[in-house]
């Protein structure tokens, strides 16, 4: 199971540590965040103890209104389960009782320093956790974003994946990763493509060498990650290897149990593969919108026959 530490969360969101400075290496393994409610009145049947616990203005105001003994009992019941940490998004004033409980139980107590609502913070935190804790694999290929659509280019070494990516960049599209593409499963239906940090912004071209696309073409030529919508296999040209039907049966490839539409494009000198990829992307977008050129063509043919 993948995990990060509470210290990672502190660093990411510039949180202030109120208690538990020596226990920031505690593990965070869950992508969802919990906001205690029923637990304050003693109902713990479904308490997600392994999640980060977040307290907003609503929860803190409720605790402030309790008597000293009631607070001791209700907070004590929660800290007894030792969640990874507590994060408060309300003001720090009056939290001495919560600080004391966290010190006693060796649980980090953190507080946000940016003015934002609890729901906004939770949304950003869960997005971050979903990304860093997502199951992942690394594959050989190139990842690009073409017209807002994430594309995974695969093929044998030397087939022209990086050269094709370079042409796409010159046409205003963006590089995500070259050579090593990290795929993350961030939901049952979504695969995210990104780089492995070491190769970030780099593109390797045969005979030319290593290029930093951001230095050469500006920030618009690169993005950190993109949801993968289409998988394209580049292969060397073989006469009659691919049929030329009006429309092909949809083909799919699976990554960590998620099916991605895939197609094959043959490469040969003089063939504008980047242009074909643009056409494939725009055609995919039209199909997602419910339009099929092949179906319209057949309707026209049938209309003439009748």
PDB file of N, CA and C in Angstrom, residues 68-171:
ATOM      1  N   UNK A  68     -16.259  21.976  29.918  1.00  0.00           N
ATOM      2  CA  UNK A  68     -14.915  21.410  29.968  1.00  0.00           C
ATOM      3  C   UNK A  68     -14.952  19.892  30.030  1.00  0.00           C
ATOM      4  N   UNK A  69     -15.851  19.338  30.828  1.00  0.00           N
ATOM      5  CA  UNK A  69     -15.936  17.883  30.970  1.00  0.00           C
ATOM      6  C   UNK A  69     -16.469  17.225  29.708  1.00  0.00           C
ATOM      7  N   UNK A  70     -17.461  17.887  29.073  1.00  0.00           N
ATOM      8  CA  UNK A  70     -18.002  17.334  27.831  1.00  0.00           C
ATOM      9  C   UNK A  70     -16.942  17.313  26.729  1.00  0.00           C
ATOM     10  N   UNK A  71     -16.186  18.379  26.616  1.00  0.00           N
ATOM     11  CA  UNK A  71     -15.125  18.434  25.611  1.00  0.00           C
ATOM     12  C   UNK A  71     -14.097  17.327  25.859  1.00  0.00           C
ATOM     13  N   UNK A  72     -13.717  17.162  27.099  1.00  0.00           N
ATOM     14  CA  UNK A  72     -12.729  16.146  27.446  1.00  0.00           C
ATOM     15  C   UNK A  72     -13.196  14.759  27.014  1.00  0.00           C
ATOM     16  N   UNK A  73     -14.479  14.488  27.262  1.00  0.00           N
ATOM     17  CA  UNK A  73     -15.028  13.175  26.918  1.00  0.00           C
ATOM     18  C   UNK A  73     -15.109  12.977  25.413  1.00  0.00           C
ATOM     19  N   UNK A  74     -15.642  13.976  24.703  1.00  0.00           N
ATOM     20  CA  UNK A  74     -15.927  13.806  23.281  1.00  0.00           C
ATOM     21  C   UNK A  74     -14.665  13.854  22.426  1.00  0.00           C
ATOM     22  N   UNK A  75     -13.747  14.714  22.773  1.00  0.00           N
ATOM     23  CA  UNK A  75     -12.480  14.725  22.038  1.00  0.00           C
ATOM     24  C   UNK A  75     -11.666  13.495  22.397  1.00  0.00           C
ATOM     25  N   UNK A  76     -11.701  13.129  23.678  1.00  0.00           N
ATOM     26  CA  UNK A  76     -10.974  11.937  24.111  1.00  0.00           C
ATOM     27  C   UNK A  76     -11.425  10.695  23.383  1.00  0.00           C
ATOM     28  N   UNK A  77     -12.727  10.604  23.100  1.00  0.00           N
ATOM     29  CA  UNK A  77     -13.259   9.437  22.387  1.00  0.00           C
ATOM     30  C   UNK A  77     -12.692   9.338  20.972  1.00  0.00           C
ATOM     31  N   UNK A  78     -12.469  10.501  20.347  1.00  0.00           N
ATOM     32  CA  UNK A  78     -11.959  10.502  18.973  1.00  0.00           C
ATOM     33  C   UNK A  78     -10.455  10.242  18.929  1.00  0.00           C
ATOM     34  N   UNK A  79      -9.679  10.945  19.740  1.00  0.00           N
ATOM     35  CA  UNK A  79      -8.222  10.771  19.699  1.00  0.00           C
ATOM     36  C   UNK A  79      -7.820   9.373  20.130  1.00  0.00           C
ATOM     37  N   UNK A  80      -8.710   8.707  20.853  1.00  0.00           N
ATOM     38  CA  UNK A  80      -8.448   7.329  21.286  1.00  0.00           C
ATOM     39  C   UNK A  80      -8.204   6.406  20.096  1.00  0.00           C
ATOM     40  N   UNK A  81      -8.771   6.748  18.915  1.00  0.00           N
ATOM     41  CA  UNK A  81      -8.635   5.912  17.725  1.00  0.00           C
ATOM     42  C   UNK A  81      -7.358   6.217  16.938  1.00  0.00           C
ATOM     43  N   UNK A  82      -6.625   7.222  17.340  1.00  0.00           N
ATOM     44  CA  UNK A  82      -5.328   7.577  16.744  1.00  0.00           C
ATOM     45  C   UNK A  82      -5.355   7.732  15.222  1.00  0.00           C
ATOM     46  N   UNK A  83      -6.149   8.671  14.711  1.00  0.00           N
ATOM     47  CA  UNK A  83      -6.075   8.961  13.279  1.00  0.00           C
ATOM     48  C   UNK A  83      -4.709   9.545  12.935  1.00  0.00           C
ATOM     49  N   UNK A  84      -4.348   9.607  11.648  1.00  0.00           N
ATOM     50  CA  UNK A  84      -3.006  10.101  11.277  1.00  0.00           C
ATOM     51  C   UNK A  84      -2.708  11.497  11.803  1.00  0.00           C
ATOM     52  N   UNK A  85      -3.709  12.399  11.716  1.00  0.00           N
ATOM     53  CA  UNK A  85      -3.526  13.768  12.185  1.00  0.00           C
ATOM     54  C   UNK A  85      -4.865  14.488  12.187  1.00  0.00           C
ATOM     55  N   UNK A  86      -4.893  15.636  12.839  1.00  0.00           N
ATOM     56  CA  UNK A  86      -6.032  16.548  12.777  1.00  0.00           C
ATOM     57  C   UNK A  86      -5.573  17.816  12.070  1.00  0.00           C
ATOM     58  N   UNK A  87      -6.427  18.324  11.170  1.00  0.00           N
ATOM     59  CA  UNK A  87      -6.146  19.594  10.515  1.00  0.00           C
ATOM     60  C   UNK A  87      -7.312  20.542  10.783  1.00  0.00           C
ATOM     61  N   UNK A  88      -7.011  21.688  11.373  1.00  0.00           N
ATOM     62  CA  UNK A  88      -8.028  22.682  11.699  1.00  0.00           C
ATOM     63  C   UNK A  88      -7.978  23.789  10.645  1.00  0.00           C
ATOM     64  N   UNK A  89      -9.151  24.139  10.118  1.00  0.00           N
ATOM     65  CA  UNK A  89      -9.218  25.218   9.133  1.00  0.00           C
ATOM     66  C   UNK A  89      -9.826  26.488   9.721  1.00  0.00           C
ATOM     67  N   UNK A  90     -10.160  26.448  11.030  1.00  0.00           N
ATOM     68  CA  UNK A  90     -10.709  27.618  11.709  1.00  0.00           C
ATOM     69  C   UNK A  90      -9.580  28.385  12.393  1.00  0.00           C
ATOM     70  N   UNK A  91      -9.934  29.421  13.156  1.00  0.00           N
ATOM     71  CA  UNK A  91      -8.914  30.210  13.846  1.00  0.00           C
ATOM     72  C   UNK A  91      -8.298  29.414  14.991  1.00  0.00           C
ATOM     73  N   UNK A  92      -7.077  29.772  15.306  1.00  0.00           N
ATOM     74  CA  UNK A  92      -6.313  29.043  16.317  1.00  0.00           C
ATOM     75  C   UNK A  92      -6.783  29.325  17.740  1.00  0.00           C
ATOM     76  N   UNK A  93      -7.422  30.457  17.984  1.00  0.00           N
ATOM     77  CA  UNK A  93      -7.820  30.863  19.335  1.00  0.00           C
ATOM     78  C   UNK A  93      -8.691  29.805  20.007  1.00  0.00           C
ATOM     79  N   UNK A  94      -8.366  29.502  21.250  1.00  0.00           N
ATOM     80  CA  UNK A  94      -9.186  28.604  22.057  1.00  0.00           C
ATOM     81  C   UNK A  94      -8.980  27.135  21.814  1.00  0.00           C
ATOM     82  N   UNK A  95      -7.905  26.764  21.125  1.00  0.00           N
ATOM     83  CA  UNK A  95      -7.685  25.345  20.818  1.00  0.00           C
ATOM     84  C   UNK A  95      -6.742  24.651  21.797  1.00  0.00           C
ATOM     85  N   UNK A  96      -6.515  25.268  22.944  1.00  0.00           N
ATOM     86  CA  UNK A  96      -5.571  24.672  23.909  1.00  0.00           C
ATOM     87  C   UNK A  96      -6.013  23.293  24.368  1.00  0.00           C
ATOM     88  N   UNK A  97      -7.323  23.098  24.526  1.00  0.00           N
ATOM     89  CA  UNK A  97      -7.817  21.797  24.976  1.00  0.00           C
ATOM     90  C   UNK A  97      -7.551  20.720  23.923  1.00  0.00           C
ATOM     91  N   UNK A  98      -7.716  21.060  22.636  1.00  0.00           N
ATOM     92  CA  UNK A  98      -7.455  20.096  21.572  1.00  0.00           C
ATOM     93  C   UNK A  98      -5.957  19.831  21.456  1.00  0.00           C
ATOM     94  N   UNK A  99      -5.166  20.868  21.636  1.00  0.00           N
ATOM     95  CA  UNK A  99      -3.704  20.718  21.608  1.00  0.00           C
ATOM     96  C   UNK A  99      -3.244  19.764  22.687  1.00  0.00           C
ATOM     97  N   UNK A 100      -3.812  19.911  23.869  1.00  0.00           N
ATOM     98  CA  UNK A 100      -3.420  19.062  24.999  1.00  0.00           C
ATOM     99  C   UNK A 100      -3.728  17.590  24.710  1.00  0.00           C
ATOM    100  N   UNK A 101      -4.907  17.309  24.172  1.00  0.00           N
ATOM    101  CA  UNK A 101      -5.283  15.925  23.847  1.00  0.00           C
ATOM    102  C   UNK A 101      -4.325  15.330  22.812  1.00  0.00           C
ATOM    103  N   UNK A 102      -3.988  16.105  21.803  1.00  0.00           N
ATOM    104  CA  UNK A 102      -3.109  15.608  20.738  1.00  0.00           C
ATOM    105  C   UNK A 102      -1.695  15.364  21.252  1.00  0.00           C
ATOM    106  N   UNK A 103      -1.226  16.210  22.163  1.00  0.00           N
ATOM    107  CA  UNK A 103       0.096  16.007  22.763  1.00  0.00           C
ATOM    108  C   UNK A 103       0.107  14.704  23.558  1.00  0.00           C
ATOM    109  N   UNK A 104      -0.941  14.489  24.342  1.00  0.00           N
ATOM    110  CA  UNK A 104      -1.021  13.284  25.174  1.00  0.00           C
ATOM    111  C   UNK A 104      -1.059  12.012  24.335  1.00  0.00           C
ATOM    112  N   UNK A 105      -1.754  12.068  23.180  1.00  0.00           N
ATOM    113  CA  UNK A 105      -1.915  10.872  22.335  1.00  0.00           C
ATOM    114  C   UNK A 105      -0.894  10.806  21.198  1.00  0.00           C
ATOM    115  N   UNK A 106       0.020  11.774  21.155  1.00  0.00           N
ATOM    116  CA  UNK A 106       1.084  11.816  20.145  1.00  0.00           C
ATOM    117  C   UNK A 106       0.532  11.865  18.720  1.00  0.00           C
ATOM    118  N   UNK A 107      -0.476  12.715  18.531  1.00  0.00           N
ATOM    119  CA  UNK A 107      -1.111  12.896  17.233  1.00  0.00           C
ATOM    120  C   UNK A 107      -0.818  14.307  16.732  1.00  0.00           C
ATOM    121  N   UNK A 108      -0.300  14.489  15.535  1.00  0.00           N
ATOM    122  CA  UNK A 108      -0.050  15.832  15.002  1.00  0.00           C
ATOM    123  C   UNK A 108      -1.344  16.647  14.882  1.00  0.00           C
ATOM    124  N   UNK A 109      -1.291  17.863  15.359  1.00  0.00           N
ATOM    125  CA  UNK A 109      -2.394  18.811  15.211  1.00  0.00           C
ATOM    126  C   UNK A 109      -1.898  19.962  14.346  1.00  0.00           C
ATOM    127  N   UNK A 110      -2.555  20.171  13.226  1.00  0.00           N
ATOM    128  CA  UNK A 110      -2.101  21.147  12.239  1.00  0.00           C
ATOM    129  C   UNK A 110      -3.194  22.179  11.989  1.00  0.00           C
ATOM    130  N   UNK A 111      -2.802  23.327  11.476  1.00  0.00           N
ATOM    131  CA  UNK A 111      -3.779  24.362  11.169  1.00  0.00           C
ATOM    132  C   UNK A 111      -3.384  25.053   9.873  1.00  0.00           C
ATOM    133  N   UNK A 112      -4.394  25.361   9.054  1.00  0.00           N
ATOM    134  CA  UNK A 112      -4.130  26.041   7.788  1.00  0.00           C
ATOM    135  C   UNK A 112      -3.776  27.503   8.040  1.00  0.00           C
ATOM    136  N   UNK A 113      -2.987  28.065   7.138  1.00  0.00           N
ATOM    137  CA  UNK A 113      -2.585  29.466   7.279  1.00  0.00           C
ATOM    138  C   UNK A 113      -3.108  30.329   6.133  1.00  0.00           C
ATOM    139  N   UNK A 114      -3.844  29.679   5.189  1.00  0.00           N
ATOM    140  CA  UNK A 114      -4.413  30.415   4.069  1.00  0.00           C
ATOM    141  C   UNK A 114      -5.911  30.618   4.301  1.00  0.00           C
ATOM    142  N   UNK A 115      -6.443  31.798   3.989  1.00  0.00           N
ATOM    143  CA  UNK A 115      -7.883  32.050   4.175  1.00  0.00           C
ATOM    144  C   UNK A 115      -8.716  31.327   3.114  1.00  0.00           C
ATOM    145  N   UNK A 116      -9.328  30.217   3.490  1.00  0.00           N
ATOM    146  CA  UNK A 116     -10.183  29.463   2.582  1.00  0.00           C
ATOM    147  C   UNK A 116     -11.167  28.651   3.399  1.00  0.00           C
ATOM    148  N   UNK A 117     -12.256  28.267   2.782  1.00  0.00           N
ATOM    149  CA  UNK A 117     -13.274  27.497   3.492  1.00  0.00           C
ATOM    150  C   UNK A 117     -12.796  26.067   3.711  1.00  0.00           C
ATOM    151  N   UNK A 118     -13.444  25.396   4.647  1.00  0.00           N
ATOM    152  CA  UNK A 118     -13.079  24.007   4.946  1.00  0.00           C
ATOM    153  C   UNK A 118     -13.310  23.116   3.731  1.00  0.00           C
ATOM    154  N   UNK A 119     -14.427  23.329   3.038  1.00  0.00           N
ATOM    155  CA  UNK A 119     -14.727  22.501   1.865  1.00  0.00           C
ATOM    156  C   UNK A 119     -13.696  22.709   0.759  1.00  0.00           C
ATOM    157  N   UNK A 120     -13.227  23.932   0.579  1.00  0.00           N
ATOM    158  CA  UNK A 120     -12.198  24.204  -0.429  1.00  0.00           C
ATOM    159  C   UNK A 120     -10.899  23.499  -0.068  1.00  0.00           C
ATOM    160  N   UNK A 121     -10.526  23.564   1.211  1.00  0.00           N
ATOM    161  CA  UNK A 121      -9.286  22.910   1.633  1.00  0.00           C
ATOM    162  C   UNK A 121      -9.395  21.400   1.470  1.00  0.00           C
ATOM    163  N   UNK A 122     -10.517  20.832   1.875  1.00  0.00           N
ATOM    164  CA  UNK A 122     -10.699  19.384   1.762  1.00  0.00           C
ATOM    165  C   UNK A 122     -10.614  18.953   0.297  1.00  0.00           C
ATOM    166  N   UNK A 123     -11.211  19.736  -0.588  1.00  0.00           N
ATOM    167  CA  UNK A 123     -11.171  19.404  -2.017  1.00  0.00           C
ATOM    168  C   UNK A 123      -9.731  19.368  -2.526  1.00  0.00           C
ATOM    169  N   UNK A 124      -8.930  20.356  -2.150  1.00  0.00           N
ATOM    170  CA  UNK A 124      -7.528  20.396  -2.587  1.00  0.00           C
ATOM    171  C   UNK A 124      -6.727  19.258  -1.953  1.00  0.00           C
ATOM    172  N   UNK A 125      -6.982  18.977  -0.681  1.00  0.00           N
ATOM    173  CA  UNK A 125      -6.251  17.918   0.010  1.00  0.00           C
ATOM    174  C   UNK A 125      -6.573  16.557  -0.591  1.00  0.00           C
ATOM    175  N   UNK A 126      -7.852  16.290  -0.856  1.00  0.00           N
ATOM    176  CA  UNK A 126      -8.232  15.004  -1.430  1.00  0.00           C
ATOM    177  C   UNK A 126      -7.693  14.844  -2.845  1.00  0.00           C
ATOM    178  N   UNK A 127      -7.657  15.934  -3.598  1.00  0.00           N
ATOM    179  CA  UNK A 127      -7.076  15.872  -4.940  1.00  0.00           C
ATOM    180  C   UNK A 127      -5.596  15.515  -4.859  1.00  0.00           C
ATOM    181  N   UNK A 128      -4.893  16.128  -3.941  1.00  0.00           N
ATOM    182  CA  UNK A 128      -3.466  15.844  -3.738  1.00  0.00           C
ATOM    183  C   UNK A 128      -3.251  14.392  -3.311  1.00  0.00           C
ATOM    184  N   UNK A 129      -4.044  13.932  -2.343  1.00  0.00           N
ATOM    185  CA  UNK A 129      -3.879  12.566  -1.841  1.00  0.00           C
ATOM    186  C   UNK A 129      -4.224  11.538  -2.918  1.00  0.00           C
ATOM    187  N   UNK A 130      -5.269  11.816  -3.708  1.00  0.00           N
ATOM    188  CA  UNK A 130      -5.646  10.893  -4.786  1.00  0.00           C
ATOM    189  C   UNK A 130      -4.514  10.732  -5.781  1.00  0.00           C
ATOM    190  N   UNK A 131      -3.794  11.815  -6.013  1.00  0.00           N
ATOM    191  CA  UNK A 131      -2.695  11.782  -6.978  1.00  0.00           C
ATOM    192  C   UNK A 131      -1.486  11.033  -6.429  1.00  0.00           C
ATOM    193  N   UNK A 132      -1.026  11.417  -5.239  1.00  0.00           N
ATOM    194  CA  UNK A 132       0.221  10.834  -4.718  1.00  0.00           C
ATOM    195  C   UNK A 132       0.039   9.406  -4.222  1.00  0.00           C
ATOM    196  N   UNK A 133      -1.191   9.021  -3.866  1.00  0.00           N
ATOM    197  CA  UNK A 133      -1.419   7.672  -3.345  1.00  0.00           C
ATOM    198  C   UNK A 133      -1.993   6.718  -4.396  1.00  0.00           C
ATOM    199  N   UNK A 134      -2.171   7.211  -5.612  1.00  0.00           N
ATOM    200  CA  UNK A 134      -2.768   6.388  -6.660  1.00  0.00           C
ATOM    201  C   UNK A 134      -1.848   5.229  -7.048  1.00  0.00           C
ATOM    202  N   UNK A 135      -2.419   4.050  -7.336  1.00  0.00           N
ATOM    203  CA  UNK A 135      -1.610   2.952  -7.889  1.00  0.00           C
ATOM    204  C   UNK A 135      -0.983   3.413  -9.192  1.00  0.00           C
ATOM    205  N   UNK A 136       0.249   3.001  -9.456  1.00  0.00           N
ATOM    206  CA  UNK A 136       0.917   3.482 -10.664  1.00  0.00           C
ATOM    207  C   UNK A 136       1.820   2.430 -11.283  1.00  0.00           C
ATOM    208  N   UNK A 137       2.040   2.581 -12.576  1.00  0.00           N
ATOM    209  CA  UNK A 137       2.994   1.755 -13.311  1.00  0.00           C
ATOM    210  C   UNK A 137       3.778   2.688 -14.231  1.00  0.00           C
ATOM    211  N   UNK A 138       4.930   2.238 -14.684  1.00  0.00           N
ATOM    212  CA  UNK A 138       5.728   2.999 -15.647  1.00  0.00           C
ATOM    213  C   UNK A 138       5.833   2.198 -16.937  1.00  0.00           C
ATOM    214  N   UNK A 139       5.654   2.874 -18.069  1.00  0.00           N
ATOM    215  CA  UNK A 139       5.768   2.202 -19.355  1.00  0.00           C
ATOM    216  C   UNK A 139       6.691   3.002 -20.263  1.00  0.00           C
ATOM    217  N   UNK A 140       7.214   2.338 -21.284  1.00  0.00           N
ATOM    218  CA  UNK A 140       8.042   3.013 -22.280  1.00  0.00           C
ATOM    219  C   UNK A 140       7.139   3.648 -23.316  1.00  0.00           C
ATOM    220  N   UNK A 141       7.276   4.937 -23.523  1.00  0.00           N
ATOM    221  CA  UNK A 141       6.448   5.626 -24.495  1.00  0.00           C
ATOM    222  C   UNK A 141       6.596   7.127 -24.370  1.00  0.00           C
ATOM    223  N   UNK A 142       5.664   7.836 -24.960  1.00  0.00           N
ATOM    224  CA  UNK A 142       5.617   9.297 -24.905  1.00  0.00           C
ATOM    225  C   UNK A 142       4.189   9.700 -24.569  1.00  0.00           C
ATOM    226  N   UNK A 143       4.055  10.709 -23.748  1.00  0.00           N
ATOM    227  CA  UNK A 143       2.729  11.217 -23.402  1.00  0.00           C
ATOM    228  C   UNK A 143       2.649  12.677 -23.837  1.00  0.00           C
ATOM    229  N   UNK A 144       1.598  13.012 -24.565  1.00  0.00           N
ATOM    230  CA  UNK A 144       1.389  14.387 -25.030  1.00  0.00           C
ATOM    231  C   UNK A 144      -0.062  14.781 -24.789  1.00  0.00           C
ATOM    232  N   UNK A 145      -0.291  16.084 -24.766  1.00  0.00           N
ATOM    233  CA  UNK A 145      -1.653  16.597 -24.702  1.00  0.00           C
ATOM    234  C   UNK A 145      -1.926  17.318 -26.014  1.00  0.00           C
ATOM    235  N   UNK A 146      -2.879  16.791 -26.768  1.00  0.00           N
ATOM    236  CA  UNK A 146      -3.208  17.329 -28.091  1.00  0.00           C
ATOM    237  C   UNK A 146      -4.620  17.909 -28.054  1.00  0.00           C
ATOM    238  N   UNK A 147      -4.707  19.206 -28.207  1.00  0.00           N
ATOM    239  CA  UNK A 147      -6.010  19.898 -28.191  1.00  0.00           C
ATOM    240  C   UNK A 147      -6.796  19.601 -26.922  1.00  0.00           C
ATOM    241  N   UNK A 148      -6.070  19.484 -25.808  1.00  0.00           N
ATOM    242  CA  UNK A 148      -6.718  19.239 -24.534  1.00  0.00           C
ATOM    243  C   UNK A 148      -6.982  17.779 -24.226  1.00  0.00           C
ATOM    244  N   UNK A 149      -6.569  16.882 -25.105  1.00  0.00           N
ATOM    245  CA  UNK A 149      -6.807  15.442 -24.937  1.00  0.00           C
ATOM    246  C   UNK A 149      -5.488  14.732 -24.675  1.00  0.00           C
ATOM    247  N   UNK A 150      -5.437  13.928 -23.615  1.00  0.00           N
ATOM    248  CA  UNK A 150      -4.227  13.197 -23.273  1.00  0.00           C
ATOM    249  C   UNK A 150      -4.019  11.990 -24.173  1.00  0.00           C
ATOM    250  N   UNK A 151      -2.832  11.923 -24.784  1.00  0.00           N
ATOM    251  CA  UNK A 151      -2.505  10.855 -25.732  1.00  0.00           C
ATOM    252  C   UNK A 151      -1.277  10.102 -25.249  1.00  0.00           C
ATOM    253  N   UNK A 152      -1.347   8.780 -25.299  1.00  0.00           N
ATOM    254  CA  UNK A 152      -0.201   7.930 -25.006  1.00  0.00           C
ATOM    255  C   UNK A 152       0.306   7.361 -26.317  1.00  0.00           C
ATOM    256  N   UNK A 153       1.558   7.678 -26.668  1.00  0.00           N
ATOM    257  CA  UNK A 153       2.178   7.150 -27.886  1.00  0.00           C
ATOM    258  C   UNK A 153       3.081   5.982 -27.522  1.00  0.00           C
ATOM    259  N   UNK A 154       2.831   4.833 -28.139  1.00  0.00           N
ATOM    260  CA  UNK A 154       3.667   3.657 -27.900  1.00  0.00           C
ATOM    261  C   UNK A 154       4.282   3.181 -29.212  1.00  0.00           C
ATOM    262  N   UNK A 155       5.252   2.309 -29.109  1.00  0.00           N
ATOM    263  CA  UNK A 155       5.907   1.756 -30.295  1.00  0.00           C
ATOM    264  C   UNK A 155       7.330   1.362 -29.968  1.00  0.00           C
ATOM    265  N   UNK A 156       7.929   0.583 -30.852  1.00  0.00           N
ATOM    266  CA  UNK A 156       9.297   0.126 -30.637  1.00  0.00           C
ATOM    267  C   UNK A 156      10.271   1.290 -30.701  1.00  0.00           C
ATOM    268  N   UNK A 157      11.427   1.115 -30.073  1.00  0.00           N
ATOM    269  CA  UNK A 157      12.462   2.148 -30.111  1.00  0.00           C
ATOM    270  C   UNK A 157      12.832   2.466 -31.551  1.00  0.00           C
ATOM    271  N   UNK A 158      12.935   3.763 -31.859  1.00  0.00           N
ATOM    272  CA  UNK A 158      13.325   4.177 -33.194  1.00  0.00           C
ATOM    273  C   UNK A 158      12.186   4.358 -34.166  1.00  0.00           C
ATOM    274  N   UNK A 159      10.945   4.074 -33.750  1.00  0.00           N
ATOM    275  CA  UNK A 159       9.820   4.188 -34.670  1.00  0.00           C
ATOM    276  C   UNK A 159       9.436   5.646 -34.923  1.00  0.00           C
ATOM    277  N   UNK A 160       9.835   6.560 -33.997  1.00  0.00           N
ATOM    278  CA  UNK A 160       9.558   7.980 -34.227  1.00  0.00           C
ATOM    279  C   UNK A 160       8.611   8.620 -33.230  1.00  0.00           C
ATOM    280  N   UNK A 161       8.504   8.047 -32.039  1.00  0.00           N
ATOM    281  CA  UNK A 161       7.582   8.601 -31.030  1.00  0.00           C
ATOM    282  C   UNK A 161       8.002  10.006 -30.606  1.00  0.00           C
ATOM    283  N   UNK A 162       9.279  10.168 -30.256  1.00  0.00           N
ATOM    284  CA  UNK A 162       9.749  11.466 -29.771  1.00  0.00           C
ATOM    285  C   UNK A 162       9.742  12.510 -30.882  1.00  0.00           C
ATOM    286  N   UNK A 163      10.105  12.100 -32.108  1.00  0.00           N
ATOM    287  CA  UNK A 163      10.091  13.024 -33.241  1.00  0.00           C
ATOM    288  C   UNK A 163       8.660  13.506 -33.522  1.00  0.00           C
ATOM    289  N   UNK A 164       7.716  12.583 -33.406  1.00  0.00           N
ATOM    290  CA  UNK A 164       6.309  12.952 -33.593  1.00  0.00           C
ATOM    291  C   UNK A 164       5.862  13.928 -32.512  1.00  0.00           C
ATOM    292  N   UNK A 165       6.282  13.664 -31.261  1.00  0.00           N
ATOM    293  CA  UNK A 165       5.944  14.575 -30.166  1.00  0.00           C
ATOM    294  C   UNK A 165       6.513  15.969 -30.426  1.00  0.00           C
ATOM    295  N   UNK A 166       7.739  16.018 -30.958  1.00  0.00           N
ATOM    296  CA  UNK A 166       8.369  17.307 -31.255  1.00  0.00           C
ATOM    297  C   UNK A 166       7.563  18.085 -32.298  1.00  0.00           C
ATOM    298  N   UNK A 167       7.096  17.394 -33.321  1.00  0.00           N
ATOM    299  CA  UNK A 167       6.277  18.049 -34.343  1.00  0.00           C
ATOM    300  C   UNK A 167       4.975  18.572 -33.743  1.00  0.00           C
ATOM    301  N   UNK A 168       4.382  17.778 -32.852  1.00  0.00           N
ATOM    302  CA  UNK A 168       3.148  18.205 -32.198  1.00  0.00           C
ATOM    303  C   UNK A 168       3.377  19.448 -31.335  1.00  0.00           C
ATOM    304  N   UNK A 169       4.520  19.504 -30.649  1.00  0.00           N
ATOM    305  CA  UNK A 169       4.857  20.681 -29.842  1.00  0.00           C
ATOM    306  C   UNK A 169       4.947  21.924 -30.725  1.00  0.00           C
ATOM    307  N   UNK A 170       5.601  21.778 -31.894  1.00  0.00           N
ATOM    308  CA  UNK A 170       5.735  22.907 -32.814  1.00  0.00           C
ATOM    309  C   UNK A 170       4.381  23.379 -33.331  1.00  0.00           C
ATOM    310  N   UNK A 171       3.378  22.493 -33.277  1.00  0.00           N
ATOM    311  CA  UNK A 171       2.029  22.858 -33.719  1.00  0.00           C
ATOM    312  C   UNK A 171       1.166  23.375 -32.572  1.00  0.00           C
TER     313      UNK A 171
END
